[in-house]
């Protein structure tokens, strides 16, 4: 089969012919239809310090996908050839305290699809049956392809109650854009999005933001005055990984405010802990998705009118992967989809 491979340490990816993945008795083989490009894939492609430390080539990359089941292991009874599925890209151990408690998102032994095992930028991908999520027939396959980052958005956006609350979304990358639509759908009062990139601010407005702000030009205090907010934000979703952005969010919170942090800092940074203490803020780190409560919530929110399609801005056939990666890297994009088959 054809696959996008990190063949050796160093920058770049190659489209190569590799063997189809072999499946064990508990595994599912999937013919990949569409895939999404994630920031993780960009790190692996460019071979930055994180990738050099983490990735052991040769590796088929990619973890966001939708596809059709073509074969199942002899122990698999509730997944069948022909079904449309995505996969949870965190393969957990099933044996640790958290896995046994049904809290698989807390597993310390997680292996990532397209990071620690061969991924989905390929004509076929294999996963354990416990990582399979069934889609309803007729779902938009572009949307189904990005359930993984959509799940990051949902897990973060619903980490704290948002009904009636004033919510700040920090960073309108693909995940911040989807989170904007989620908190709107979930009943937030004001949704303010802070984002320096004008293309993404425009997308944030389409995703339901009441107000978008360029943090280089306007303070959050000023935004709060315009909206008539007297207490500060009740909830913030940190989706940029940028030091000054989290610092500004901390300063803009109401007393008792809650900040869910998804953004991964590229270097350690300092925080105003004094304000966290005196203003009694809660800061919570978010990683991945809850298995499978987040997946359930994604499905039912889409079925009850949530629309994340405006966050998908580019589509490419897989042979044009270089153009697809360039679009994702440019910043003037939302989610970028690569099509493998249909
Ligand atoms: P992205 O890099 O596309 O988006 C980040 C956005 O933040 C960009 O649009 C950027 O312009 C904006 N930004 C930069 N400086 C800013 C500032 N000062 N204030 C506000 N916004 C600013 O990333 P993404 O794919 O949308 O992912 C969001 C973050 O979540 C990234 O840091 C990513 O590494 C992280 N992530 C975490 C997990 C997890 O499980 N914790 C999973 C996926 C992604
Ligand atoms: Zn575990």
GROMACS .gro file of C-alpha atoms and ligand atoms in nm:
model
  387
    1UNK     CA    1   0.000   0.000   0.000
    2UNK     CA    2   0.099   0.365  -0.034
    3UNK     CA    3   0.178   0.555   0.286
    4UNK     CA    4   0.335   0.882   0.400
    5UNK     CA    5   0.646   0.771   0.583
    6UNK     CA    6   0.908   0.934   0.803
    7UNK     CA    7   1.177   0.709   0.659
    8UNK     CA    8   1.476   0.834   0.858
    9UNK     CA    9   1.561   1.105   1.114
   10UNK     CA   10   1.549   1.454   0.959
   11UNK     CA   11   1.302   1.680   0.780
   12UNK     CA   12   1.051   1.564   0.518
   13UNK     CA   13   0.807   1.282   0.448
   14UNK     CA   14   0.805   1.035   0.159
   15UNK     CA   15   0.516   0.869  -0.020
   16UNK     CA   16   0.634   0.505  -0.023
   17UNK     CA   17   0.503   0.156  -0.086
   18UNK     CA   18   0.497  -0.033   0.246
   19UNK     CA   19   0.333  -0.362   0.357
   20UNK     CA   20  -0.032  -0.343   0.466
   21UNK     CA   21  -0.057  -0.356   0.848
   22UNK     CA   22  -0.100  -0.709   0.989
   23UNK     CA   23  -0.387  -0.748   1.234
   24UNK     CA   24  -0.409  -0.960   1.551
   25UNK     CA   25  -0.720  -1.132   1.687
   26UNK     CA   26  -0.843  -0.814   1.864
   27UNK     CA   27  -0.766  -0.571   1.580
   28UNK     CA   28  -0.955  -0.400   1.300
   29UNK     CA   29  -0.817  -0.320   0.953
   30UNK     CA   30  -0.958  -0.003   0.796
   31UNK     CA   31  -0.940   0.129   0.440
   32UNK     CA   32  -0.866   0.498   0.491
   33UNK     CA   33  -1.101   0.744   0.319
   34UNK     CA   34  -0.997   1.085   0.452
   35UNK     CA   35  -0.743   1.218   0.701
   36UNK     CA   36  -0.682   1.546   0.882
   37UNK     CA   37  -0.342   1.710   0.927
   38UNK     CA   38  -0.257   1.799   1.289
   39UNK     CA   39   0.016   2.020   1.433
   40UNK     CA   40   0.181   1.696   1.554
   41UNK     CA   41   0.223   1.586   1.190
   42UNK     CA   42   0.387   1.923   1.111
   43UNK     CA   43   0.631   1.870   1.401
   44UNK     CA   44   0.717   1.523   1.271
   45UNK     CA   45   0.751   1.646   0.912
   46UNK     CA   46   0.984   1.933   1.006
   47UNK     CA   47   1.174   1.715   1.260
   48UNK     CA   48   1.190   1.963   1.545
   49UNK     CA   49   1.343   1.889   1.887
   50UNK     CA   50   1.022   1.718   2.011
   51UNK     CA   51   1.007   1.493   1.703
   52UNK     CA   52   1.378   1.406   1.722
   53UNK     CA   53   1.331   1.299   2.083
   54UNK     CA   54   0.999   1.115   2.034
   55UNK     CA   55   0.982   0.955   1.688
   56UNK     CA   56   1.159   0.630   1.595
   57UNK     CA   57   1.169   0.600   1.213
   58UNK     CA   58   1.060   0.432   0.997
   59UNK     CA   59   0.705   0.540   1.087
   60UNK     CA   60   0.381   0.589   0.896
   61UNK     CA   61   0.251   0.922   1.030
   62UNK     CA   62  -0.103   1.059   1.084
   63UNK     CA   63  -0.374   0.996   1.343
   64UNK     CA   64  -0.691   1.177   1.227
   65UNK     CA   65  -0.900   0.964   0.991
   66UNK     CA   66  -1.226   0.817   0.876
   67UNK     CA   67  -1.248   0.496   0.679
   68UNK     CA   68  -1.425   0.173   0.609
   69UNK     CA   69  -1.368  -0.153   0.798
   70UNK     CA   70  -1.230  -0.419   0.562
   71UNK     CA   71  -1.122  -0.697   0.801
   72UNK     CA   72  -1.154  -0.784   1.170
   73UNK     CA   73  -0.964  -1.024   1.398
   74UNK     CA   74  -1.127  -1.350   1.511
   75UNK     CA   75  -1.208  -1.207   1.857
   76UNK     CA   76  -1.389  -0.897   1.718
   77UNK     CA   77  -1.768  -0.930   1.716
   78UNK     CA   78  -1.919  -0.580   1.715
   79UNK     CA   79  -1.722  -0.424   1.430
   80UNK     CA   80  -1.801  -0.544   1.076
   81UNK     CA   81  -1.660  -0.502   0.726
   82UNK     CA   82  -1.827  -0.213   0.542
   83UNK     CA   83  -1.888   0.002   0.853
   84UNK     CA   84  -1.772   0.365   0.855
   85UNK     CA   85  -1.543   0.429   1.152
   86UNK     CA   86  -1.284   0.659   1.303
   87UNK     CA   87  -1.030   0.561   1.563
   88UNK     CA   88  -0.926   0.695   1.899
   89UNK     CA   89  -0.555   0.758   1.836
   90UNK     CA   90  -0.449   0.699   2.195
   91UNK     CA   91  -0.390   0.326   2.239
   92UNK     CA   92  -0.399   0.270   2.614
   93UNK     CA   93  -0.259  -0.022   2.816
   94UNK     CA   94  -0.586  -0.156   2.962
   95UNK     CA   95  -0.405  -0.270   3.277
   96UNK     CA   96  -0.306   0.038   3.478
   97UNK     CA   97  -0.511   0.180   3.766
   98UNK     CA   98  -0.676   0.441   3.542
   99UNK     CA   99  -0.761   0.203   3.258
  100UNK     CA  100  -0.910  -0.043   3.507
  101UNK     CA  101  -1.114   0.241   3.658
  102UNK     CA  102  -1.257   0.328   3.315
  103UNK     CA  103  -1.048   0.647   3.296
  104UNK     CA  104  -0.847   0.554   2.992
  105UNK     CA  105  -0.765   0.917   2.905
  106UNK     CA  106  -0.546   0.918   3.219
  107UNK     CA  107  -0.343   0.610   3.117
  108UNK     CA  108   0.029   0.682   3.165
  109UNK     CA  109   0.125   0.414   2.911
  110UNK     CA  110  -0.056   0.563   2.609
  111UNK     CA  111   0.093   0.493   2.265
  112UNK     CA  112  -0.005   0.742   1.995
  113UNK     CA  113  -0.119   0.642   1.647
  114UNK     CA  114   0.124   0.793   1.395
  115UNK     CA  115   0.362   0.875   1.681
  116UNK     CA  116   0.450   0.554   1.867
  117UNK     CA  117   0.292   0.312   1.615
  118UNK     CA  118   0.218   0.326   1.243
  119UNK     CA  119  -0.052   0.580   1.163
  120UNK     CA  120  -0.327   0.656   0.913
  121UNK     CA  121  -0.163   0.859   0.634
  122UNK     CA  122  -0.185   0.541   0.432
  123UNK     CA  123  -0.430   0.337   0.229
  124UNK     CA  124  -0.491   0.110   0.531
  125UNK     CA  125  -0.457   0.147   0.908
  126UNK     CA  126  -0.495  -0.106   1.190
  127UNK     CA  127  -0.619  -0.040   1.546
  128UNK     CA  128  -0.740  -0.248   1.844
  129UNK     CA  129  -1.119  -0.294   1.846
  130UNK     CA  130  -1.141  -0.092   2.169
  131UNK     CA  131  -1.019   0.213   1.972
  132UNK     CA  132  -1.294   0.203   1.708
  133UNK     CA  133  -1.575   0.461   1.693
  134UNK     CA  134  -1.874   0.389   1.469
  135UNK     CA  135  -2.020   0.675   1.266
  136UNK     CA  136  -2.380   0.703   1.164
  137UNK     CA  137  -2.439   0.638   0.793
  138UNK     CA  138  -2.450   0.961   0.592
  139UNK     CA  139  -2.223   1.167   0.821
  140UNK     CA  140  -2.014   1.424   0.630
  141UNK     CA  141  -1.685   1.233   0.591
  142UNK     CA  142  -1.476   1.551   0.619
  143UNK     CA  143  -1.628   1.603   0.964
  144UNK     CA  144  -1.585   1.235   1.053
  145UNK     CA  145  -1.217   1.258   0.951
  146UNK     CA  146  -1.146   1.518   1.223
  147UNK     CA  147  -1.319   1.360   1.523
  148UNK     CA  148  -0.978   1.343   1.694
  149UNK     CA  149  -0.911   1.722   1.709
  150UNK     CA  150  -1.284   1.790   1.737
  151UNK     CA  151  -1.262   1.572   2.047
  152UNK     CA  152  -0.976   1.784   2.184
  153UNK     CA  153  -1.200   2.086   2.134
  154UNK     CA  154  -1.500   1.922   2.301
  155UNK     CA  155  -1.300   1.778   2.591
  156UNK     CA  156  -1.154   2.123   2.664
  157UNK     CA  157  -1.470   2.326   2.595
  158UNK     CA  158  -1.681   2.109   2.827
  159UNK     CA  159  -1.415   2.068   3.099
  160UNK     CA  160  -1.613   2.327   3.297
  161UNK     CA  161  -1.983   2.424   3.277
  162UNK     CA  162  -2.033   2.701   3.018
  163UNK     CA  163  -2.411   2.748   3.021
  164UNK     CA  164  -2.474   3.120   3.072
  165UNK     CA  165  -2.102   3.186   3.125
  166UNK     CA  166  -1.871   3.434   2.953
  167UNK     CA  167  -1.605   3.234   2.773
  168UNK     CA  168  -1.266   3.339   2.638
  169UNK     CA  169  -1.111   3.123   2.365
  170UNK     CA  170  -0.738   3.191   2.338
  171UNK     CA  171  -0.605   3.095   1.992
  172UNK     CA  172  -0.824   3.023   1.689
  173UNK     CA  173  -0.630   2.741   1.529
  174UNK     CA  174  -0.847   2.451   1.409
  175UNK     CA  175  -0.911   2.340   1.768
  176UNK     CA  176  -0.994   2.687   1.903
  177UNK     CA  177  -1.229   2.736   1.608
  178UNK     CA  178  -1.418   2.414   1.683
  179UNK     CA  179  -1.423   2.495   2.057
  180UNK     CA  180  -1.582   2.832   1.976
  181UNK     CA  181  -1.872   2.657   1.804
  182UNK     CA  182  -1.900   2.405   2.089
  183UNK     CA  183  -1.930   2.661   2.371
  184UNK     CA  184  -2.180   2.858   2.161
  185UNK     CA  185  -2.383   2.538   2.111
  186UNK     CA  186  -2.352   2.457   2.483
  187UNK     CA  187  -2.513   2.786   2.588
  188UNK     CA  188  -2.235   3.031   2.672
  189UNK     CA  189  -2.340   3.398   2.698
  190UNK     CA  190  -2.046   3.589   2.544
  191UNK     CA  191  -1.781   3.403   2.344
  192UNK     CA  192  -1.470   3.614   2.285
  193UNK     CA  193  -1.186   3.481   2.070
  194UNK     CA  194  -0.833   3.619   2.094
  195UNK     CA  195  -0.622   3.547   1.783
  196UNK     CA  196  -0.352   3.747   1.603
  197UNK     CA  197  -0.416   3.595   1.257
  198UNK     CA  198  -0.689   3.790   1.066
  199UNK     CA  199  -0.786   3.488   0.849
  200UNK     CA  200  -0.854   3.287   1.163
  201UNK     CA  201  -1.036   3.575   1.337
  202UNK     CA  202  -1.273   3.583   1.039
  203UNK     CA  203  -1.327   3.206   1.072
  204UNK     CA  204  -1.390   3.247   1.446
  205UNK     CA  205  -1.671   3.489   1.371
  206UNK     CA  206  -1.822   3.230   1.135
  207UNK     CA  207  -1.794   2.970   1.414
  208UNK     CA  208  -2.011   3.184   1.641
  209UNK     CA  209  -1.781   3.423   1.832
  210UNK     CA  210  -1.954   3.738   1.955
  211UNK     CA  211  -1.632   3.933   1.939
  212UNK     CA  212  -1.285   3.859   1.802
  213UNK     CA  213  -0.978   4.045   1.916
  214UNK     CA  214  -0.619   4.083   1.798
  215UNK     CA  215  -0.426   4.055   2.126
  216UNK     CA  216  -0.147   4.274   1.984
  217UNK     CA  217  -0.386   4.562   1.930
  218UNK     CA  218  -0.651   4.548   2.197
  219UNK     CA  219  -0.659   4.443   2.562
  220UNK     CA  220  -0.912   4.197   2.703
  221UNK     CA  221  -1.008   4.461   2.964
  222UNK     CA  222  -1.118   4.684   2.677
  223UNK     CA  223  -1.320   4.401   2.523
  224UNK     CA  224  -1.490   4.338   2.857
  225UNK     CA  225  -1.586   4.707   2.882
  226UNK     CA  226  -1.739   4.696   2.532
  227UNK     CA  227  -1.950   4.394   2.626
  228UNK     CA  228  -2.051   4.539   2.961
  229UNK     CA  229  -1.885   4.256   3.153
  230UNK     CA  230  -1.812   4.361   3.508
  231UNK     CA  231  -1.654   4.052   3.664
  232UNK     CA  232  -1.417   3.907   3.404
  233UNK     CA  233  -1.442   3.579   3.212
  234UNK     CA  234  -1.591   3.279   3.390
  235UNK     CA  235  -1.418   3.021   3.169
  236UNK     CA  236  -1.113   3.043   2.942
  237UNK     CA  237  -0.992   2.780   2.694
  238UNK     CA  238  -0.618   2.813   2.634
  239UNK     CA  239  -0.557   2.683   2.282
  240UNK     CA  240  -0.243   2.868   2.172
  241UNK     CA  241   0.046   2.736   2.383
  242UNK     CA  242   0.174   3.096   2.399
  243UNK     CA  243   0.311   3.240   2.726
  244UNK     CA  244   0.169   3.593   2.695
  245UNK     CA  245  -0.169   3.453   2.590
  246UNK     CA  246  -0.213   3.245   2.908
  247UNK     CA  247  -0.083   3.535   3.118
  248UNK     CA  248  -0.344   3.767   2.964
  249UNK     CA  249  -0.617   3.511   3.024
  250UNK     CA  250  -0.525   3.476   3.392
  251UNK     CA  251  -0.544   3.854   3.429
  252UNK     CA  252  -0.887   3.868   3.260
  253UNK     CA  253  -1.068   3.604   3.468
  254UNK     CA  254  -1.350   3.663   3.715
  255UNK     CA  255  -1.279   3.556   4.072
  256UNK     CA  256  -1.335   3.181   4.083
  257UNK     CA  257  -1.275   3.159   3.707
  258UNK     CA  258  -1.169   2.836   3.543
  259UNK     CA  259  -0.908   2.787   3.272
  260UNK     CA  260  -0.882   2.466   3.070
  261UNK     CA  261  -0.538   2.442   2.910
  262UNK     CA  262  -0.498   2.240   2.589
  263UNK     CA  263  -0.222   2.444   2.419
  264UNK     CA  264   0.121   2.287   2.447
  265UNK     CA  265   0.391   2.543   2.528
  266UNK     CA  266   0.698   2.525   2.308
  267UNK     CA  267   0.907   2.624   2.612
  268UNK     CA  268   0.850   2.653   2.986
  269UNK     CA  269   0.706   2.982   3.098
  270UNK     CA  270   0.617   3.183   3.407
  271UNK     CA  271   0.268   3.243   3.542
  272UNK     CA  272   0.129   3.497   3.788
  273UNK     CA  273   0.050   3.245   4.062
  274UNK     CA  274  -0.033   3.528   4.304
  275UNK     CA  275  -0.334   3.618   4.089
  276UNK     CA  276  -0.427   3.249   4.060
  277UNK     CA  277  -0.431   3.230   4.442
  278UNK     CA  278  -0.599   3.560   4.531
  279UNK     CA  279  -0.858   3.529   4.252
  280UNK     CA  280  -0.910   3.161   4.336
  281UNK     CA  281  -0.869   3.042   3.979
  282UNK     CA  282  -0.874   2.679   3.868
  283UNK     CA  283  -0.624   2.576   3.600
  284UNK     CA  284  -0.675   2.232   3.445
  285UNK     CA  285  -0.460   2.058   3.185
  286UNK     CA  286  -0.641   1.869   2.910
  287UNK     CA  287  -0.489   1.591   2.701
  288UNK     CA  288  -0.667   1.397   2.429
  289UNK     CA  289  -1.028   1.293   2.464
  290UNK     CA  290  -1.228   1.101   2.722
  291UNK     CA  291  -1.290   0.748   2.603
  292UNK     CA  292  -1.563   0.753   2.505
  293UNK     CA  293  -1.774   1.019   2.668
  294UNK     CA  294  -1.616   1.289   2.450
  295UNK     CA  295  -1.686   1.084   2.135
  296UNK     CA  296  -2.047   1.039   2.243
  297UNK     CA  297  -2.086   1.413   2.304
  298UNK     CA  298  -1.933   1.497   1.964
  299UNK     CA  299  -2.184   1.269   1.795
  300UNK     CA  300  -2.492   1.398   1.974
  301UNK     CA  301  -2.395   1.764   1.938
  302UNK     CA  302  -2.354   1.719   1.561
  303UNK     CA  303  -2.691   1.544   1.553
  304UNK     CA  304  -2.849   1.834   1.743
  305UNK     CA  305  -2.726   2.107   1.508
  306UNK     CA  306  -2.364   2.184   1.593
  307UNK     CA  307  -2.185   2.269   1.266
  308UNK     CA  308  -1.803   2.254   1.259
  309UNK     CA  309  -1.773   2.248   0.879
  310UNK     CA  310  -1.665   2.614   0.845
  311UNK     CA  311  -1.344   2.515   1.031
  312UNK     CA  312  -1.250   2.289   0.734
  313UNK     CA  313  -1.090   2.513   0.472
  314UNK     CA  314  -0.868   2.300   0.247
  315UNK     CA  315  -0.891   1.959   0.077
  316UNK     CA  316  -0.618   1.777  -0.120
  317UNK     CA  317  -0.571   1.432  -0.273
  318UNK     CA  318  -0.299   1.249  -0.076
  319UNK     CA  319  -0.053   1.263  -0.366
  320UNK     CA  320  -0.049   1.641  -0.316
  321UNK     CA  321   0.061   1.599   0.046
  322UNK     CA  322   0.331   1.865   0.014
  323UNK     CA  323   0.072   2.129  -0.078
  324UNK     CA  324  -0.154   2.003   0.201
  325UNK     CA  325   0.123   2.033   0.460
  326UNK     CA  326   0.214   2.381   0.328
  327UNK     CA  327  -0.149   2.493   0.367
  328UNK     CA  328  -0.164   2.358   0.723
  329UNK     CA  329   0.167   2.524   0.808
  330UNK     CA  330   0.074   2.861   0.654
  331UNK     CA  331  -0.162   2.960   0.936
  332UNK     CA  332  -0.405   3.094   0.675
  333UNK     CA  333  -0.610   2.778   0.704
  334UNK     CA  334  -0.844   2.598   0.934
  335UNK     CA  335  -0.849   2.221   0.913
  336UNK     CA  336  -0.675   2.064   0.610
  337UNK     CA  337  -0.810   1.731   0.480
  338UNK     CA  338  -0.629   1.476   0.260
  339UNK     CA  339  -0.842   1.232   0.062
  340UNK     CA  340  -0.717   0.872   0.018
  341UNK     CA  341  -1.027   0.698  -0.117
  342UNK     CA  342  -1.404   0.731  -0.099
  343LIG     P1  343  -0.250   2.605   1.606
  343LIG     O1  344  -0.104   2.623   1.630
  343LIG     O2  345  -0.302   2.593   1.467
  343LIG     O3  346  -0.330   2.724   1.678
  343LIG     C1  347  -0.276   2.809   1.774
  343LIG     C2  348  -0.328   2.950   1.746
  343LIG     O4  349  -0.286   3.037   1.849
  343LIG     C3  350  -0.276   3.005   1.613
  343LIG     O5  351  -0.383   3.041   1.528
  343LIG     C4  352  -0.197   3.128   1.658
  343LIG     O6  353  -0.202   3.235   1.564
  343LIG     C5  354  -0.265   3.162   1.790
  343LIG     N1  355  -0.187   3.252   1.876
  343LIG     C6  356  -0.054   3.280   1.870
  343LIG     N2  357  -0.023   3.374   1.963
  343LIG     C7  358  -0.138   3.405   2.027
  343LIG     C8  359  -0.170   3.496   2.132
  343LIG     N3  360  -0.077   3.572   2.190
  343LIG     N4  361  -0.298   3.503   2.173
  343LIG     C9  362  -0.394   3.427   2.116
  343LIG     N5  363  -0.368   3.339   2.016
  343LIG    C10  364  -0.242   3.328   1.973
  343LIG     O7  365  -0.292   2.479   1.692
  343LIG     P2  366  -0.422   2.382   1.700
  343LIG     O8  367  -0.402   2.267   1.610
  343LIG     O9  368  -0.548   2.459   1.690
  343LIG    O10  369  -0.399   2.332   1.849
  343LIG    C11  370  -0.410   2.425   1.957
  343LIG    C12  371  -0.306   2.396   2.064
  343LIG    O11  372  -0.338   2.273   2.127
  343LIG    C13  373  -0.162   2.381   2.015
  343LIG    O12  374  -0.076   2.435   2.113
  343LIG    C14  375  -0.144   2.229   2.009
  343LIG    O13  376  -0.008   2.192   2.025
  343LIG    C15  377  -0.225   2.186   2.126
  343LIG     N6  378  -0.280   2.049   2.121
  343LIG    C16  379  -0.291   1.986   2.240
  343LIG    C17  380  -0.350   1.862   2.246
  343LIG    C18  381  -0.368   1.797   2.378
  343LIG    O14  382  -0.415   1.681   2.382
  343LIG     N7  383  -0.337   1.867   2.488
  343LIG    C19  384  -0.396   1.799   2.129
  343LIG    C20  385  -0.385   1.868   2.008
  343LIG    C21  386  -0.326   1.994   2.005
  344LIG    ZN1  387  -0.349   0.229   3.113
   0.00000   0.00000   0.00000
